[in-house]
Amino acid sequence: GRTFPNREIAHFLSRLAVLATSCRQRREDDFESTSWWEFIDAAEMSPAYRKHLARSTQSLVALRPEDGSARTVGSIYLQLLFGQLDPDRPAERVLDGPTSDVWLDPWAAYLRDQGVTIHTDAPVTAIESDGERVTAVVVDGERATADYYVAAVPVEVMADLVTPELERAAPSLSGTRRVDTAWMNGVQFYLDRDVELATGHAVFLDSPWALTAISQRQFWADHDPSERSNGGVEGVLSVIASDWDTPGIVYDKPGRECTREEAVAEIWAQLQAHVGTDVLPDEARVTHLLDPELQQGEDGLRNGSPLVINTVGSLHHRPEAGTAADNLVLAADYVRVETDLATMEAANEAGRHAANAVLSRSSVRARPVQTWGLEEPSVFDPLKRQDELRYNLGLPHPGEASHDAWRLARSIAP
Ligand SMILES: Cc1cc2nc3c(=O)[nH]c(=O)nc-3n(C[C@H](O)[C@H](O)[C@H](O)COP(=O)(O)OP(=O)(O)OC[C@H]3O[C@@H](n4cnc5c(N)ncnc54)[C@H](O)[C@@H]3O)c2cc1C
């Protein structure tokens, strides 16, 4: 339960108000170099404040509040808050069917229809460069050349593909080595019953592995899992674990050190510990699918697909979509875009900027693709403009005066 005093809620809201009314430059300079933990003074607050208002970042984006930039976490917090307060904006959007059915397969079909040839199981093993441009990519030992190259691979893969020549051609790629990643992997439990849990995502704040879950069936209007399973499966529970470093409750070891089977058993046990075995009895389980990117290594699991995290200062390492190599663009979630969080939206926004970079560099005459950033209510605009003036004069945000007074009072009477 929540047991933090009202003055702590007021303090948290005052910090959010400072963020909401700060100009862009202050956010990018000052708040990007401050952790969320520091920004909201979590160290000074009650355990409940830390758990509910600081540590929730771990469950949502696999980011420890001590590591996450105040700019990123705060901006996303504001988005979540605005989404909940504004009746015209959905607080959360989920797919209305299995991802392959309602998204990936139709998308691949559309691309093929447009003349795209998709080669699967064809990893790029090298990007060749003469120090000015990309000259070829190597796929399965074969060199392939093109007018333009769109790198849409994960950041850790891109970092490994950057050679000294490529870095000379596109210096911003050096930042890919400094972007951090964390483990955030999921398991789907196929159940013989539909267990709704919550009408959206459920966050298990007390679970050592920072679990979140969504019960899918309620959103799948036209997709009946029982039809695909001869009636055996009535419910699908997707669960994500975002902390693979904290020991669990069954094997007393972190997820990284578990086997695949142990990880699944641990996640199931942590769910049961929260909702009860009457809601999720063992016999409800028909089968499960653990993220195949988690592979068994000698001393635990290896993760083939970690998630980009926005640690303090990481904004400055993230390259823009258009690189200095005029035939190389980047379209992935680590690219520096307005959607400041590793998400499908960020990857999509990067893809749009990549397309526009190609258009502006080529002789193709076409209208640029539309792009958009995160929206914040315009009511804050005058205060942001005022703060911009103050920032340019080297002055602190007006809200920092009361923060300084609060700090002083704490130091006198902690
Ligand atoms: C468990 C989990 C839950 C998430 N939930 C959400 C959510 O609810 N909403 C949301 O918006 N985001 C969510 N995300 C984040 C989102 O999935 C990613 O940010 C997004 O998929 C990034 O897109 P991308 O195109 O940059 O990279 P990816 O989707 O990772 O695509 C990169 C592709 O490159 C391929 N590849 C890798 N190496 C090579 C190579 N050498 N050569 C060629 N191809 C290669 C990979 O196979 C992959 O297909 C979640 C992430 C995780 C891990």
Short mmCIF file of C-alpha atoms and ligand atoms in Angstrom, two decimals:
data_model
loop_
_atom_site.label_atom_id
_atom_site.label_comp_id
_atom_site.label_asym_id
_atom_site.label_seq_id
_atom_site.Cartn_x
_atom_site.Cartn_y
_atom_site.Cartn_z
CA GLY A 1 0.00 0.00 0.00
CA ARG A 2 0.96 3.64 -0.42
CA THR A 3 1.98 5.17 2.88
CA PHE A 4 3.92 8.26 1.95
CA PRO A 5 2.91 11.58 3.46
CA ASN A 6 1.10 14.26 1.48
CA ARG A 7 4.08 16.61 1.70
CA GLU A 8 6.08 14.07 -0.31
CA ILE A 9 3.40 13.98 -2.99
CA ALA A 10 3.47 17.79 -3.05
CA HIS A 11 7.24 17.69 -3.37
CA PHE A 12 7.09 15.24 -6.26
CA LEU A 13 4.47 17.35 -8.05
CA SER A 14 6.57 20.48 -7.55
CA ARG A 15 9.53 18.73 -9.22
CA LEU A 16 7.30 17.67 -12.12
CA ALA A 17 6.03 21.26 -12.38
CA VAL A 18 9.63 22.50 -12.70
CA LEU A 19 10.22 20.00 -15.46
CA ALA A 20 6.96 20.78 -17.27
CA THR A 21 7.75 24.50 -17.35
CA SER A 22 11.45 24.25 -18.20
CA CYS A 23 12.73 25.23 -21.61
CA ARG A 24 14.17 22.67 -24.00
CA GLN A 25 17.76 23.77 -23.51
CA ARG A 26 17.57 23.47 -19.73
CA ARG A 27 16.16 19.98 -20.10
CA GLU A 28 18.86 18.95 -22.56
CA ASP A 29 21.74 20.43 -20.57
CA ASP A 30 20.84 20.34 -16.88
CA PHE A 31 18.25 17.61 -16.56
CA GLU A 32 20.00 15.28 -19.01
CA SER A 33 23.03 15.34 -16.74
CA THR A 34 20.99 14.66 -13.58
CA SER A 35 19.55 11.29 -12.58
CA TRP A 36 15.83 10.90 -11.96
CA TRP A 37 16.70 9.72 -8.43
CA GLU A 38 18.54 12.96 -7.71
CA PHE A 39 16.00 15.16 -9.46
CA ILE A 40 13.10 14.00 -7.31
CA ASP A 41 15.26 13.81 -4.15
CA ALA A 42 14.46 10.13 -3.68
CA ALA A 43 17.32 9.60 -1.22
CA GLU A 44 15.65 12.05 1.20
CA MET A 45 12.23 10.45 1.03
CA SER A 46 10.27 7.59 2.56
CA PRO A 47 10.69 4.00 1.30
CA ALA A 48 7.16 4.21 -0.18
CA TYR A 49 8.09 7.31 -2.20
CA ARG A 50 11.16 5.54 -3.55
CA LYS A 51 9.20 2.46 -4.44
CA HIS A 52 6.15 4.08 -6.05
CA LEU A 53 7.56 7.25 -7.57
CA ALA A 54 11.23 6.48 -8.19
CA ARG A 55 11.68 2.76 -8.74
CA SER A 56 8.68 2.33 -11.04
CA THR A 57 11.05 3.22 -13.92
CA GLN A 58 12.62 -0.21 -13.52
CA SER A 59 9.38 -2.04 -14.30
CA LEU A 60 8.37 0.24 -17.14
CA VAL A 61 11.62 0.67 -19.05
CA ALA A 62 14.23 -1.55 -17.31
CA LEU A 63 15.95 1.60 -16.08
CA ARG A 64 17.21 2.10 -12.54
CA PRO A 65 16.16 5.57 -11.32
CA GLU A 66 19.74 6.15 -10.17
CA ASP A 67 20.92 5.68 -13.78
CA GLY A 68 18.06 7.16 -15.81
CA SER A 69 18.30 10.74 -16.99
CA ALA A 70 15.84 13.11 -15.31
CA ARG A 71 15.08 14.56 -18.73
CA THR A 72 13.98 11.24 -20.19
CA VAL A 73 12.18 9.79 -17.20
CA GLY A 74 10.56 13.12 -16.32
CA SER A 75 9.38 13.78 -19.87
CA ILE A 76 7.87 10.31 -20.14
CA TYR A 77 6.30 10.67 -16.68
CA LEU A 78 4.67 13.88 -17.90
CA GLN A 79 3.38 12.08 -20.99
CA LEU A 80 1.84 9.35 -18.82
CA LEU A 81 0.30 11.96 -16.56
CA PHE A 82 -1.11 14.06 -19.42
CA GLY A 83 -2.48 10.89 -20.99
CA GLN A 84 -4.36 10.09 -17.81
CA LEU A 85 -5.67 13.60 -17.22
CA ASP A 86 -6.78 14.36 -20.77
CA PRO A 87 -10.00 12.51 -21.63
CA ASP A 88 -9.26 12.95 -25.35
CA ARG A 89 -5.98 11.05 -25.18
CA PRO A 90 -5.77 7.35 -24.46
CA ALA A 91 -3.56 6.63 -21.46
CA GLU A 92 -2.42 3.41 -23.08
CA ARG A 93 -2.73 1.77 -26.48
CA VAL A 94 -2.40 -1.94 -27.13
CA LEU A 95 -2.74 -4.09 -30.24
CA ASP A 96 -6.12 -5.70 -30.86
CA GLY A 97 -4.67 -9.07 -31.86
CA PRO A 98 -1.45 -11.11 -31.93
CA THR A 99 1.41 -8.90 -33.18
CA SER A 100 2.16 -11.00 -36.26
CA ASP A 101 -1.50 -11.14 -37.31
CA VAL A 102 -2.41 -7.50 -36.89
CA TRP A 103 0.89 -5.83 -37.60
CA LEU A 104 3.98 -7.68 -38.84
CA ASP A 105 2.40 -9.93 -41.48
CA PRO A 106 0.21 -7.18 -43.03
CA TRP A 107 3.23 -4.86 -42.99
CA ALA A 108 5.50 -7.39 -44.72
CA ALA A 109 2.74 -8.06 -47.26
CA TYR A 110 2.40 -4.32 -47.93
CA LEU A 111 6.16 -3.95 -48.43
CA ARG A 112 6.29 -6.91 -50.83
CA ASP A 113 3.39 -5.38 -52.69
CA GLN A 114 5.47 -2.22 -53.08
CA GLY A 115 8.24 -4.24 -54.72
CA VAL A 116 10.41 -4.81 -51.64
CA THR A 117 12.31 -8.10 -51.41
CA ILE A 118 12.79 -9.21 -47.82
CA HIS A 119 15.70 -11.56 -47.05
CA THR A 120 15.36 -13.19 -43.65
CA ASP A 121 18.22 -14.92 -41.82
CA ALA A 122 20.67 -12.73 -43.72
CA PRO A 123 22.71 -10.82 -41.13
CA VAL A 124 24.97 -7.99 -42.21
CA THR A 125 28.48 -8.91 -41.03
CA ALA A 126 30.36 -5.82 -42.25
CA ILE A 127 29.77 -2.29 -43.49
CA GLU A 128 32.61 -1.28 -45.80
CA SER A 129 33.68 2.33 -46.12
CA ASP A 130 36.41 4.34 -47.84
CA GLY A 131 36.39 6.86 -44.99
CA GLU A 132 33.90 9.14 -46.76
CA ARG A 133 30.90 7.00 -47.65
CA VAL A 134 29.66 3.46 -47.36
CA THR A 135 30.98 1.41 -50.27
CA ALA A 136 29.23 -1.93 -49.61
CA VAL A 137 27.72 -4.18 -46.98
CA VAL A 138 28.62 -7.81 -46.53
CA VAL A 139 25.67 -10.17 -46.16
CA ASP A 140 26.38 -13.86 -45.73
CA GLY A 141 29.87 -13.40 -47.16
CA GLU A 142 28.54 -11.60 -50.27
CA ARG A 143 29.19 -7.91 -50.94
CA ALA A 144 26.08 -5.91 -51.75
CA THR A 145 26.06 -2.33 -53.01
CA ALA A 146 23.28 0.25 -53.10
CA ASP A 147 22.62 3.96 -53.66
CA TYR A 148 21.68 4.41 -50.01
CA TYR A 149 22.14 2.26 -46.93
CA VAL A 150 19.58 2.30 -44.11
CA ALA A 151 21.01 0.81 -40.92
CA ALA A 152 18.04 -0.46 -38.91
CA VAL A 153 19.92 -2.82 -36.60
CA PRO A 154 20.07 -2.71 -32.78
CA VAL A 155 22.61 -0.38 -31.20
CA GLU A 156 24.94 -3.11 -29.93
CA VAL A 157 25.01 -4.65 -33.42
CA MET A 158 25.70 -1.27 -35.02
CA ALA A 159 28.49 -0.56 -32.53
CA ASP A 160 30.21 -3.81 -33.59
CA LEU A 161 29.89 -2.90 -37.27
CA VAL A 162 31.60 0.48 -36.88
CA THR A 163 35.16 0.31 -38.25
CA PRO A 164 37.72 3.16 -38.07
CA GLU A 165 36.99 3.95 -41.76
CA LEU A 166 33.25 4.04 -41.18
CA GLU A 167 33.73 6.21 -38.11
CA ARG A 168 35.79 8.64 -40.20
CA ALA A 169 32.93 8.82 -42.69
CA ALA A 170 30.26 9.14 -39.98
CA PRO A 171 31.85 10.35 -36.71
CA SER A 172 28.51 10.33 -34.86
CA LEU A 173 28.59 6.52 -34.93
CA SER A 174 31.26 6.53 -32.22
CA GLY A 175 28.40 7.30 -29.81
CA THR A 176 26.83 3.89 -30.44
CA ARG A 177 29.53 2.35 -28.23
CA ARG A 178 28.43 4.53 -25.33
CA VAL A 179 24.70 3.90 -25.44
CA ASP A 180 23.74 1.48 -22.66
CA THR A 181 21.37 -1.45 -22.81
CA ALA A 182 19.57 -3.49 -20.18
CA TRP A 183 17.67 -6.76 -20.05
CA MET A 184 13.93 -6.68 -20.57
CA ASN A 185 12.55 -9.99 -21.77
CA GLY A 186 9.23 -11.68 -21.69
CA VAL A 187 7.38 -14.94 -21.48
CA GLN A 188 3.89 -15.72 -22.72
CA PHE A 189 1.80 -18.09 -20.66
CA TYR A 190 -0.98 -19.87 -22.54
CA LEU A 191 -3.77 -20.65 -20.10
CA ASP A 192 -6.81 -22.90 -20.13
CA ARG A 193 -8.85 -19.94 -18.89
CA ASP A 194 -8.99 -16.22 -19.44
CA VAL A 195 -7.60 -14.34 -16.44
CA GLU A 196 -8.19 -10.64 -16.98
CA LEU A 197 -5.99 -9.25 -14.16
CA ALA A 198 -6.43 -5.58 -15.23
CA THR A 199 -7.92 -3.67 -18.16
CA GLY A 200 -4.46 -2.72 -19.40
CA HIS A 201 -0.95 -3.34 -18.16
CA ALA A 202 -0.52 -4.61 -14.62
CA VAL A 203 2.66 -3.46 -12.84
CA PHE A 204 3.89 -5.76 -10.08
CA LEU A 205 5.82 -3.18 -8.09
CA ASP A 206 6.84 -5.59 -5.33
CA SER A 207 8.14 -8.34 -7.59
CA PRO A 208 11.93 -8.73 -7.37
CA TRP A 209 12.18 -9.15 -11.14
CA ALA A 210 10.12 -5.99 -11.82
CA LEU A 211 7.31 -7.77 -13.63
CA THR A 212 4.62 -6.21 -15.77
CA ALA A 213 1.89 -8.19 -17.47
CA ILE A 214 -0.99 -7.87 -19.83
CA SER A 215 -3.83 -10.29 -20.27
CA GLN A 216 -4.34 -10.27 -24.02
CA ARG A 217 -7.64 -11.96 -24.68
CA GLN A 218 -9.79 -9.01 -23.57
CA PHE A 219 -8.25 -6.88 -26.37
CA TRP A 220 -8.34 -9.49 -29.11
CA ALA A 221 -11.83 -8.90 -30.42
CA ASP A 222 -11.42 -10.98 -33.59
CA HIS A 223 -8.72 -13.41 -32.51
CA ASP A 224 -9.75 -16.40 -30.50
CA PRO A 225 -6.75 -18.35 -29.15
CA SER A 226 -8.94 -21.39 -28.53
CA GLU A 227 -9.47 -21.73 -32.31
CA ARG A 228 -5.73 -22.20 -32.82
CA SER A 229 -5.30 -24.67 -30.02
CA ASN A 230 -8.19 -27.07 -30.50
CA GLY A 231 -9.93 -25.37 -27.62
CA GLY A 232 -7.06 -25.89 -25.19
CA VAL A 233 -6.05 -22.24 -24.78
CA GLU A 234 -8.57 -19.67 -23.58
CA GLY A 235 -6.25 -16.97 -22.24
CA VAL A 236 -2.83 -15.50 -23.04
CA LEU A 237 -0.83 -13.77 -20.35
CA SER A 238 2.21 -11.83 -21.60
CA VAL A 239 4.70 -11.04 -18.85
CA ILE A 240 7.88 -8.97 -19.00
CA ALA A 241 10.69 -9.09 -16.46
CA SER A 242 12.78 -5.92 -16.32
CA ASP A 243 15.20 -6.73 -13.52
CA TRP A 244 17.51 -9.68 -14.20
CA ASP A 245 20.02 -8.74 -11.48
CA THR A 246 17.95 -9.15 -8.31
CA PRO A 247 17.58 -12.65 -6.80
CA GLY A 248 14.17 -14.24 -7.23
CA ILE A 249 11.92 -15.97 -4.71
CA VAL A 250 12.27 -19.58 -5.85
CA TYR A 251 15.94 -20.12 -6.68
CA ASP A 252 17.31 -17.08 -4.82
CA LYS A 253 19.41 -16.03 -7.80
CA PRO A 254 19.15 -13.34 -10.46
CA GLY A 255 17.55 -14.15 -13.79
CA ARG A 256 20.87 -13.91 -15.61
CA GLU A 257 22.13 -16.88 -13.59
CA CYS A 258 19.05 -19.03 -14.16
CA THR A 259 18.37 -21.65 -16.79
CA ARG A 260 15.51 -20.96 -19.19
CA GLU A 261 13.25 -23.32 -17.24
CA GLU A 262 14.18 -21.73 -13.92
CA ALA A 263 13.46 -18.26 -15.31
CA VAL A 264 9.96 -19.31 -16.39
CA ALA A 265 9.26 -21.02 -13.05
CA GLU A 266 10.50 -17.95 -11.19
CA ILE A 267 8.34 -15.52 -13.19
CA TRP A 268 5.28 -17.72 -12.70
CA ALA A 269 5.92 -17.94 -8.95
CA GLN A 270 6.30 -14.16 -8.65
CA LEU A 271 2.99 -13.68 -10.47
CA GLN A 272 1.29 -16.18 -8.20
CA ALA A 273 2.77 -14.49 -5.13
CA HIS A 274 0.93 -11.33 -6.15
CA VAL A 275 -2.42 -12.45 -7.50
CA GLY A 276 -2.74 -15.70 -5.57
CA THR A 277 -2.82 -19.32 -6.67
CA ASP A 278 -6.62 -19.19 -6.73
CA VAL A 279 -6.45 -16.70 -9.62
CA LEU A 280 -3.45 -18.33 -11.32
CA PRO A 281 -3.36 -22.00 -10.30
CA ASP A 282 -0.61 -24.21 -11.75
CA GLU A 283 -3.17 -26.33 -13.56
CA ALA A 284 -4.25 -23.28 -15.63
CA ARG A 285 -0.99 -23.44 -17.57
CA VAL A 286 -1.20 -25.16 -20.93
CA THR A 287 2.18 -24.12 -22.29
CA HIS A 288 4.49 -21.10 -22.48
CA LEU A 289 6.96 -19.34 -24.75
CA LEU A 290 10.04 -17.67 -23.28
CA ASP A 291 11.79 -15.05 -25.43
CA PRO A 292 14.01 -17.15 -27.73
CA GLU A 293 16.65 -14.39 -27.58
CA LEU A 294 17.48 -15.68 -24.10
CA GLN A 295 19.94 -18.46 -24.80
CA GLN A 296 21.51 -20.87 -22.39
CA GLY A 297 25.17 -20.07 -21.72
CA GLU A 298 27.64 -21.92 -19.51
CA ASP A 299 27.09 -19.74 -16.46
CA GLY A 300 23.53 -18.61 -17.05
CA LEU A 301 21.54 -16.91 -19.76
CA ARG A 302 22.79 -14.79 -22.65
CA ASN A 303 20.58 -12.09 -24.07
CA GLY A 304 20.62 -11.65 -27.85
CA SER A 305 18.30 -8.66 -27.74
CA PRO A 306 18.81 -6.18 -24.90
CA LEU A 307 16.90 -2.88 -24.73
CA VAL A 308 18.41 0.59 -25.14
CA ILE A 309 18.20 2.60 -21.92
CA ASN A 310 18.44 6.36 -21.50
CA THR A 311 21.11 6.73 -18.87
CA VAL A 312 22.34 10.11 -17.63
CA GLY A 313 24.02 11.98 -20.49
CA SER A 314 23.19 9.35 -23.12
CA LEU A 315 21.34 11.86 -25.30
CA HIS A 316 24.67 13.33 -26.35
CA HIS A 317 25.95 9.96 -27.57
CA ARG A 318 22.97 9.15 -29.73
CA PRO A 319 23.51 9.86 -33.43
CA GLU A 320 20.96 11.58 -35.63
CA ALA A 321 19.24 9.69 -38.46
CA GLY A 322 21.23 11.38 -41.22
CA THR A 323 24.94 10.67 -40.76
CA ALA A 324 27.86 12.62 -42.23
CA ALA A 325 28.33 9.77 -44.73
CA ASP A 326 25.90 11.00 -47.34
CA ASN A 327 24.67 7.53 -48.33
CA LEU A 328 24.15 6.15 -44.80
CA VAL A 329 21.10 6.80 -42.64
CA LEU A 330 20.04 5.24 -39.35
CA ALA A 331 16.53 4.05 -38.51
CA ALA A 332 16.39 2.51 -35.05
CA ASP A 333 15.29 3.22 -31.51
CA TYR A 334 18.69 4.51 -30.30
CA VAL A 335 18.69 7.37 -32.84
CA ARG A 336 18.35 10.85 -31.39
CA VAL A 337 14.70 11.77 -31.94
CA GLU A 338 11.99 13.60 -30.03
CA THR A 339 10.47 10.35 -28.72
CA ASP A 340 13.12 10.04 -26.09
CA LEU A 341 12.65 6.41 -25.10
CA ALA A 342 13.51 3.11 -26.76
CA THR A 343 10.12 2.28 -28.22
CA MET A 344 8.51 1.40 -31.50
CA GLU A 345 7.47 5.06 -31.74
CA ALA A 346 11.10 6.18 -31.46
CA ALA A 347 12.17 3.65 -34.10
CA ASN A 348 9.32 4.83 -36.32
CA GLU A 349 10.27 8.48 -35.85
CA ALA A 350 13.90 7.65 -36.67
CA GLY A 351 12.71 5.85 -39.81
CA ARG A 352 10.82 8.95 -40.90
CA HIS A 353 13.87 11.15 -40.39
CA ALA A 354 15.99 8.60 -42.25
CA ALA A 355 13.56 8.70 -45.19
CA ASN A 356 13.65 12.49 -45.20
CA ALA A 357 17.46 12.48 -45.10
CA VAL A 358 17.54 10.22 -48.16
CA LEU A 359 15.01 12.45 -49.94
CA SER A 360 16.97 15.61 -49.23
CA ARG A 361 20.23 14.03 -50.42
CA SER A 362 18.89 12.35 -53.53
CA SER A 363 17.41 13.68 -56.73
CA VAL A 364 14.06 12.07 -55.92
CA ARG A 365 11.30 14.66 -55.89
CA ALA A 366 8.79 13.72 -53.24
CA ARG A 367 7.08 15.37 -50.33
CA PRO A 368 8.96 14.83 -47.04
CA VAL A 369 7.46 12.35 -44.62
CA GLN A 370 5.57 13.88 -41.73
CA THR A 371 7.33 13.82 -38.36
CA TRP A 372 6.12 14.77 -34.91
CA GLY A 373 7.46 14.79 -31.40
CA LEU A 374 5.95 14.40 -27.96
CA GLU A 375 3.12 16.83 -27.30
CA GLU A 376 2.85 18.76 -24.07
CA PRO A 377 -0.13 20.99 -23.19
CA SER A 378 0.28 24.48 -24.67
CA VAL A 379 -0.71 26.01 -21.34
CA PHE A 380 2.95 25.56 -20.29
CA ASP A 381 4.35 27.40 -23.32
CA PRO A 382 4.47 30.93 -21.81
CA LEU A 383 6.30 29.61 -18.75
CA LYS A 384 8.73 27.67 -20.96
CA ARG A 385 9.44 30.85 -22.95
CA GLN A 386 10.02 32.76 -19.73
CA ASP A 387 12.38 30.03 -18.58
CA GLU A 388 14.22 30.18 -21.89
CA LEU A 389 15.00 33.84 -21.23
CA ARG A 390 16.21 33.00 -17.75
CA TYR A 391 18.27 30.09 -19.02
CA ASN A 392 19.99 32.27 -21.61
CA LEU A 393 20.81 34.74 -18.83
CA GLY A 394 22.33 31.92 -16.78
CA LEU A 395 19.54 32.05 -14.19
CA PRO A 396 17.97 29.00 -12.51
CA HIS A 397 14.36 27.98 -13.06
CA PRO A 398 12.09 30.00 -10.71
CA GLY A 399 10.91 26.74 -9.09
CA GLU A 400 14.45 25.99 -7.94
CA ALA A 401 14.24 28.78 -5.32
CA SER A 402 11.69 26.83 -3.27
CA HIS A 403 13.69 23.64 -3.92
CA ASP A 404 16.81 25.27 -2.52
CA ALA A 405 14.81 26.44 0.51
CA TRP A 406 13.51 22.89 0.98
CA ARG A 407 17.05 21.53 0.82
CA LEU A 408 18.27 24.08 3.33
CA ALA A 409 15.43 23.25 5.71
CA ARG A 410 16.26 19.52 5.38
CA SER A 411 19.90 20.15 6.15
CA ILE A 412 19.00 22.10 9.30
CA ALA A 413 16.26 19.74 10.49
CA PRO A 414 16.49 16.44 8.58
C1 LIG B 1 10.14 -7.04 -23.78
C2 LIG B 1 9.99 -5.75 -24.54
C3 LIG B 1 8.76 -5.10 -24.55
C4 LIG B 1 8.61 -3.92 -25.26
N1 LIG B 1 7.39 -3.30 -25.26
C5 LIG B 1 7.22 -2.19 -26.00
C6 LIG B 1 5.94 -1.56 -26.07
O1 LIG B 1 4.98 -2.00 -25.45
N2 LIG B 1 5.82 -0.45 -26.84
C7 LIG B 1 6.87 0.05 -27.55
O2 LIG B 1 6.70 1.03 -28.28
N3 LIG B 1 8.09 -0.52 -27.49
C8 LIG B 1 8.29 -1.62 -26.74
N4 LIG B 1 9.53 -2.21 -26.67
C9 LIG B 1 10.66 -1.57 -27.36
C10 LIG B 1 10.62 -1.86 -28.84
O3 LIG B 1 10.38 -3.22 -29.07
C11 LIG B 1 11.95 -1.47 -29.48
O4 LIG B 1 12.35 -0.21 -29.04
C12 LIG B 1 11.77 -1.46 -30.99
O5 LIG B 1 11.43 -2.74 -31.45
C13 LIG B 1 13.06 -1.01 -31.65
O6 LIG B 1 12.89 -1.09 -33.04
P1 LIG B 1 14.17 -1.13 -33.96
O7 LIG B 1 13.65 -1.21 -35.35
O8 LIG B 1 15.10 -0.04 -33.58
O9 LIG B 1 14.93 -2.47 -33.55
P2 LIG B 1 14.44 -3.97 -33.58
O10 LIG B 1 12.96 -4.07 -33.49
O11 LIG B 1 15.27 -4.65 -32.54
O12 LIG B 1 14.86 -4.45 -35.03
C14 LIG B 1 16.20 -4.64 -35.37
C15 LIG B 1 16.26 -5.75 -36.40
O13 LIG B 1 17.60 -5.92 -36.82
C16 LIG B 1 17.82 -7.30 -37.00
N5 LIG B 1 19.28 -7.53 -36.95
C17 LIG B 1 20.07 -7.72 -35.87
N6 LIG B 1 21.34 -7.89 -36.25
C18 LIG B 1 21.36 -7.79 -37.59
C19 LIG B 1 22.39 -7.86 -38.57
N7 LIG B 1 23.68 -8.06 -38.24
N8 LIG B 1 22.05 -7.72 -39.88
C20 LIG B 1 20.76 -7.51 -40.24
N9 LIG B 1 19.74 -7.44 -39.36
C21 LIG B 1 20.04 -7.56 -38.05
C22 LIG B 1 17.06 -7.95 -35.87
O14 LIG B 1 16.80 -9.30 -36.18
C23 LIG B 1 15.80 -7.10 -35.85
O15 LIG B 1 14.83 -7.62 -36.70
C24 LIG B 1 9.71 -3.38 -25.96
C25 LIG B 1 10.94 -4.03 -25.94
C26 LIG B 1 11.09 -5.20 -25.23
C27 LIG B 1 12.45 -5.88 -25.23
#
